[in-house]
CSV table of C-alpha atoms in Angstrom, one decimal:
chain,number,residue,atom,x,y,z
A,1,UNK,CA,94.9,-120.5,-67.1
A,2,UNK,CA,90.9,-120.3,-66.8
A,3,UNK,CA,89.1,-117.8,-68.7
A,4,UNK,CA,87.1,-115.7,-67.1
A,5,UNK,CA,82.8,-116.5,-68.3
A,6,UNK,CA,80.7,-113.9,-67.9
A,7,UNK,CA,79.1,-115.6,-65.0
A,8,UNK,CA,82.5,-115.7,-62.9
A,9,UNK,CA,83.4,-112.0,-63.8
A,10,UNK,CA,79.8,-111.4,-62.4
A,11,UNK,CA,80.5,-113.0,-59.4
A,12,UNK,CA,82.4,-110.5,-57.0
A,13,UNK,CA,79.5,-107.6,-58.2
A,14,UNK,CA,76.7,-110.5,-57.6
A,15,UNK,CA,78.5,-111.2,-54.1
A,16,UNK,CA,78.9,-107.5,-53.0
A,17,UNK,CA,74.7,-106.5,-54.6
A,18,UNK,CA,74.1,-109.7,-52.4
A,19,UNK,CA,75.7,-108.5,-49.6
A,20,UNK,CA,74.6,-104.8,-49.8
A,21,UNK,CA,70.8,-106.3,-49.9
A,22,UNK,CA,71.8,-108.1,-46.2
A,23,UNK,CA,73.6,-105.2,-44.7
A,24,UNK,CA,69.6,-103.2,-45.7
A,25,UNK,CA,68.0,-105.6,-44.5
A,26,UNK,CA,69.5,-105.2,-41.1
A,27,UNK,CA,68.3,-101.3,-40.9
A,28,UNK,CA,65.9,-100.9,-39.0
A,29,UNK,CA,63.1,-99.1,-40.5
A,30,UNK,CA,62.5,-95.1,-40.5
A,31,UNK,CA,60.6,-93.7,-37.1
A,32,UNK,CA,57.4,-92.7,-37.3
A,33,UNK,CA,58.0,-89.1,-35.7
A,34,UNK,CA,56.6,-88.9,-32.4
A,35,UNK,CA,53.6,-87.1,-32.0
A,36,UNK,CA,53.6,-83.9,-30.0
A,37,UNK,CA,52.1,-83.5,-26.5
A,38,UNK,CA,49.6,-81.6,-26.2
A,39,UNK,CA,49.3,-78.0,-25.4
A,40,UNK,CA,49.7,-77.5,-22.1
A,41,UNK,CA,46.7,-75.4,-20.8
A,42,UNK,CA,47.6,-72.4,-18.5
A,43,UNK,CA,45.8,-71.6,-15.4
A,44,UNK,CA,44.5,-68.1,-15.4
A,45,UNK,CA,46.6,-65.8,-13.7
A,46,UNK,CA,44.9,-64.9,-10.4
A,47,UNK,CA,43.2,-61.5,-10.2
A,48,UNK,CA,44.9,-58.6,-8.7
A,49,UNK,CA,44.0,-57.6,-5.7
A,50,UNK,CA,42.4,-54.6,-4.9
A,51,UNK,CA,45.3,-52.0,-3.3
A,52,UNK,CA,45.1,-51.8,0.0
A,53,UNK,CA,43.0,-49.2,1.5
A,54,UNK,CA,44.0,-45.7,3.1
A,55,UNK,CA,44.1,-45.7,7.0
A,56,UNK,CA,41.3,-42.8,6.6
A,57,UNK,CA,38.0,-43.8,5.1
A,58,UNK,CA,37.6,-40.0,3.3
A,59,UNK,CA,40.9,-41.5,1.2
A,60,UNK,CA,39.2,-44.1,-0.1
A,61,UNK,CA,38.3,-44.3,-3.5
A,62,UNK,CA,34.5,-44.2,-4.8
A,63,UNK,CA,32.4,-46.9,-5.2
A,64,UNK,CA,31.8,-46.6,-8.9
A,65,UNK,CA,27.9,-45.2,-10.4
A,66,UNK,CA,26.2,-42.4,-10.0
A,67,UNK,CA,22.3,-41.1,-7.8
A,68,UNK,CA,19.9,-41.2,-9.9
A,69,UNK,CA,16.4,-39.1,-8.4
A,70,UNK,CA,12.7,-40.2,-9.7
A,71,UNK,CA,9.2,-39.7,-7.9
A,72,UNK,CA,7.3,-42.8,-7.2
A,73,UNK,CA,3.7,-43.3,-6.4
A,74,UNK,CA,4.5,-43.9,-2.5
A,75,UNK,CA,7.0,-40.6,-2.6
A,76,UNK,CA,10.6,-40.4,-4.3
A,77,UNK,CA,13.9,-42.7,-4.6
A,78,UNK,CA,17.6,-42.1,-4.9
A,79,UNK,CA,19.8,-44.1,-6.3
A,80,UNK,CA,23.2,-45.2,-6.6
A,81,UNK,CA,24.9,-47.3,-8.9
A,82,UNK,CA,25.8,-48.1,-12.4
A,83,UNK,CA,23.1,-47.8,-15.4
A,84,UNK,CA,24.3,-51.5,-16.1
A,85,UNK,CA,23.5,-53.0,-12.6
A,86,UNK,CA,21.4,-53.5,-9.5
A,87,UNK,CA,21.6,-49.9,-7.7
A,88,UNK,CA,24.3,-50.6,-4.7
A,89,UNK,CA,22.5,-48.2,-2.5
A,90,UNK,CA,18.8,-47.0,-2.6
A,91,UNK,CA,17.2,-44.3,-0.3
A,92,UNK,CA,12.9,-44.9,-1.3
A,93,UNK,CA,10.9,-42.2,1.0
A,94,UNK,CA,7.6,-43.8,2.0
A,95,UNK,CA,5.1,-40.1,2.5
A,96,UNK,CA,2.5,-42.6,4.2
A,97,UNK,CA,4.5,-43.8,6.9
A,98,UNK,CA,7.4,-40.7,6.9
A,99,UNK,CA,10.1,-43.2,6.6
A,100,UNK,CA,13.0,-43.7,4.7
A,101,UNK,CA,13.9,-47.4,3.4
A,102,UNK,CA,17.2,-47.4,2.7
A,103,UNK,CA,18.8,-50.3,0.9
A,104,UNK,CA,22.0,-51.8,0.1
A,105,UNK,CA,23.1,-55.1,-1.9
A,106,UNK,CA,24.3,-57.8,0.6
A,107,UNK,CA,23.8,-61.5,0.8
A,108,UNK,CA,23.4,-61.6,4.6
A,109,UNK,CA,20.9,-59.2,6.7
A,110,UNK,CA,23.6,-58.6,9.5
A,111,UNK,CA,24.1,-54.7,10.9
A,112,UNK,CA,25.3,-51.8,9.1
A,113,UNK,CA,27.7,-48.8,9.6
A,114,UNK,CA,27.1,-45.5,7.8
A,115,UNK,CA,30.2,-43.1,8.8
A,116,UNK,CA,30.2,-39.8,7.8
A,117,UNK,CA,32.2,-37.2,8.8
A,118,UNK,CA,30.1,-35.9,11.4
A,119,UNK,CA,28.8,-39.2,12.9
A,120,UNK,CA,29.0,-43.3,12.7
A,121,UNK,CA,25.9,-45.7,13.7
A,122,UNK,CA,25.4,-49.0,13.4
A,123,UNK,CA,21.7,-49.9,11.7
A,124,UNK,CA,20.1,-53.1,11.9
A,125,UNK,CA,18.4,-54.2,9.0
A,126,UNK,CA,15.8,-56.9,7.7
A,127,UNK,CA,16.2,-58.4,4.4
A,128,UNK,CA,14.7,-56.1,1.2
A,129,UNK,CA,12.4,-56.8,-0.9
A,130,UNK,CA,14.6,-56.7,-4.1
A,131,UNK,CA,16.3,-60.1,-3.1
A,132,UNK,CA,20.2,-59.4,-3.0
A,133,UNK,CA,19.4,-56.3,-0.9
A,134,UNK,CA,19.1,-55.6,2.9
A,135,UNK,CA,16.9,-52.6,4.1
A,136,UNK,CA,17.0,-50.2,7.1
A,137,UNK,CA,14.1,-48.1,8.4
A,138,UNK,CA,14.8,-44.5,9.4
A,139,UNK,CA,12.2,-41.7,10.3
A,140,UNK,CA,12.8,-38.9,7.6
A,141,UNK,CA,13.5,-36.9,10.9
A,142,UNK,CA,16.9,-39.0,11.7
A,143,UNK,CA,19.7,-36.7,12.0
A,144,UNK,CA,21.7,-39.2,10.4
A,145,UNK,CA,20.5,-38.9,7.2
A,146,UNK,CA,21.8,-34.9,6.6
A,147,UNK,CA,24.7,-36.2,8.1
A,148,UNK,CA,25.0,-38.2,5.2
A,149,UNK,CA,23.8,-35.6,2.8
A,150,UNK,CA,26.3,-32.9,4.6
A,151,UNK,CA,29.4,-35.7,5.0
A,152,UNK,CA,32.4,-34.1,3.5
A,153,UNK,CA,32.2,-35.3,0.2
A,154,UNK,CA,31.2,-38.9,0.2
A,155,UNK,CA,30.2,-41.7,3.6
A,156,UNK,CA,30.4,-45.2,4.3
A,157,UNK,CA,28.4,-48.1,4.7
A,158,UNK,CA,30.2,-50.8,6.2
A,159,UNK,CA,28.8,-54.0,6.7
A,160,UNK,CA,30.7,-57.9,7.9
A,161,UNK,CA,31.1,-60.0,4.6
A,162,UNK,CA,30.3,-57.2,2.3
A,163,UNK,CA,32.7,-54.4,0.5
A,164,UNK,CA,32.7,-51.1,1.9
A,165,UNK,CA,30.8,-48.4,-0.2
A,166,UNK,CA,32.2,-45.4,-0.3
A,167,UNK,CA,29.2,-42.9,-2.3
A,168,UNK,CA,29.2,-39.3,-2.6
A,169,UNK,CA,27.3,-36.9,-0.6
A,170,UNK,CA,25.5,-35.1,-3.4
A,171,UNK,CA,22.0,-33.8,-3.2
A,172,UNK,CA,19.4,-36.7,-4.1
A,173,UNK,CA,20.1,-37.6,-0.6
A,174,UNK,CA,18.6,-34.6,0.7
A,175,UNK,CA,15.7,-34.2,-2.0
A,176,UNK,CA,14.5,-37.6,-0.7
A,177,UNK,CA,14.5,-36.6,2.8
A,178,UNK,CA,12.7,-33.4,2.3
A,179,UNK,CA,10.1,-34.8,0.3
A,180,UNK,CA,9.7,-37.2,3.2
A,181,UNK,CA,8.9,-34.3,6.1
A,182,UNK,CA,6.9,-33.2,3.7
């Protein structure tokens, strides 16, 4: 019988710690996580859109602001709009020439309709000299402008390519065109 040395009791643990170090050696190594995609970027939602206007312009919701009424040097101005912004709609009485400029914001100098509740003309106009603005000329005699000052409640001014305003019949109209006739 052979007696076991300490180097042939050692074997079968030698030959398994040998084999154990070949078995790791055939794991592959640990993954590198993957790195995350990035963050997807949202479009912005679109804007709403504005609700669709009333068949009848006196439905129609104001054009936001408020007149205003100062004295000039060349005679007196009303205007509408917010405190923040451009007026929207000016009405300047000239006392030199009796004429009433009046003055809208638009991009292009094509006609205008003012609708009240009493009567609707087109006005041609030439481009103001605020730029951004469009003017008409009216004699301070033009019926059209107590029409607007008289509408039932508020009046339009359409005009191709631009919103409609809808502003309120109160009385800076009618202070500018009196101090006009004079």
């Amino acid at each position: 019988m052979r007696a076991h040395t300490p180097i042939a009791a050692g074997w079968p643990i030698a030959a398994g710690l040998a084999t154990l170090t070949l078995i790791a050696g055939c794991v592959a190594p640990p993954r590198a996580e993957p790195t995350p995609p990035p963050p997807r970027v949202e479009a912005p939602a679109p804007a709403p859109r504005p609700a669709p206007l009333a068949a009848d312009w006196r439905d129609w919701p104001y054009t936001p602001g408020s007149w205003t009424y100062r004295r000039d040097p060349r005679g007196s101005v009303a205007s509408f709009g917010t405190q923040a912004a451009l007026p929207v709609l000016t009405l300047q009485c000239d006392t030199g020439t009796r004429q009433i400029h009046l003055s809208r914001t638009a991009a292009a100098a094509t006609p205008m309709t003012i609708r009240t509740s009493s009567v609707t003309r087109a006005l041609l106009v030439q481009p103001g000299s605020t730029p951004g603005t469009v003017t008409a000329m009216l004699p301070a005699s033009d019926p059209l402008l107590e029409a607007m000052g008289f509408s039932r409640g508020r009046f339009v001014i359409d005009q191709q390519g631009q919103p409609a305003l809808v502003i309120p019949s109160w009385a800076e109209i009618e202070r500018v065109t009196e101090d006009c006739r004079g």
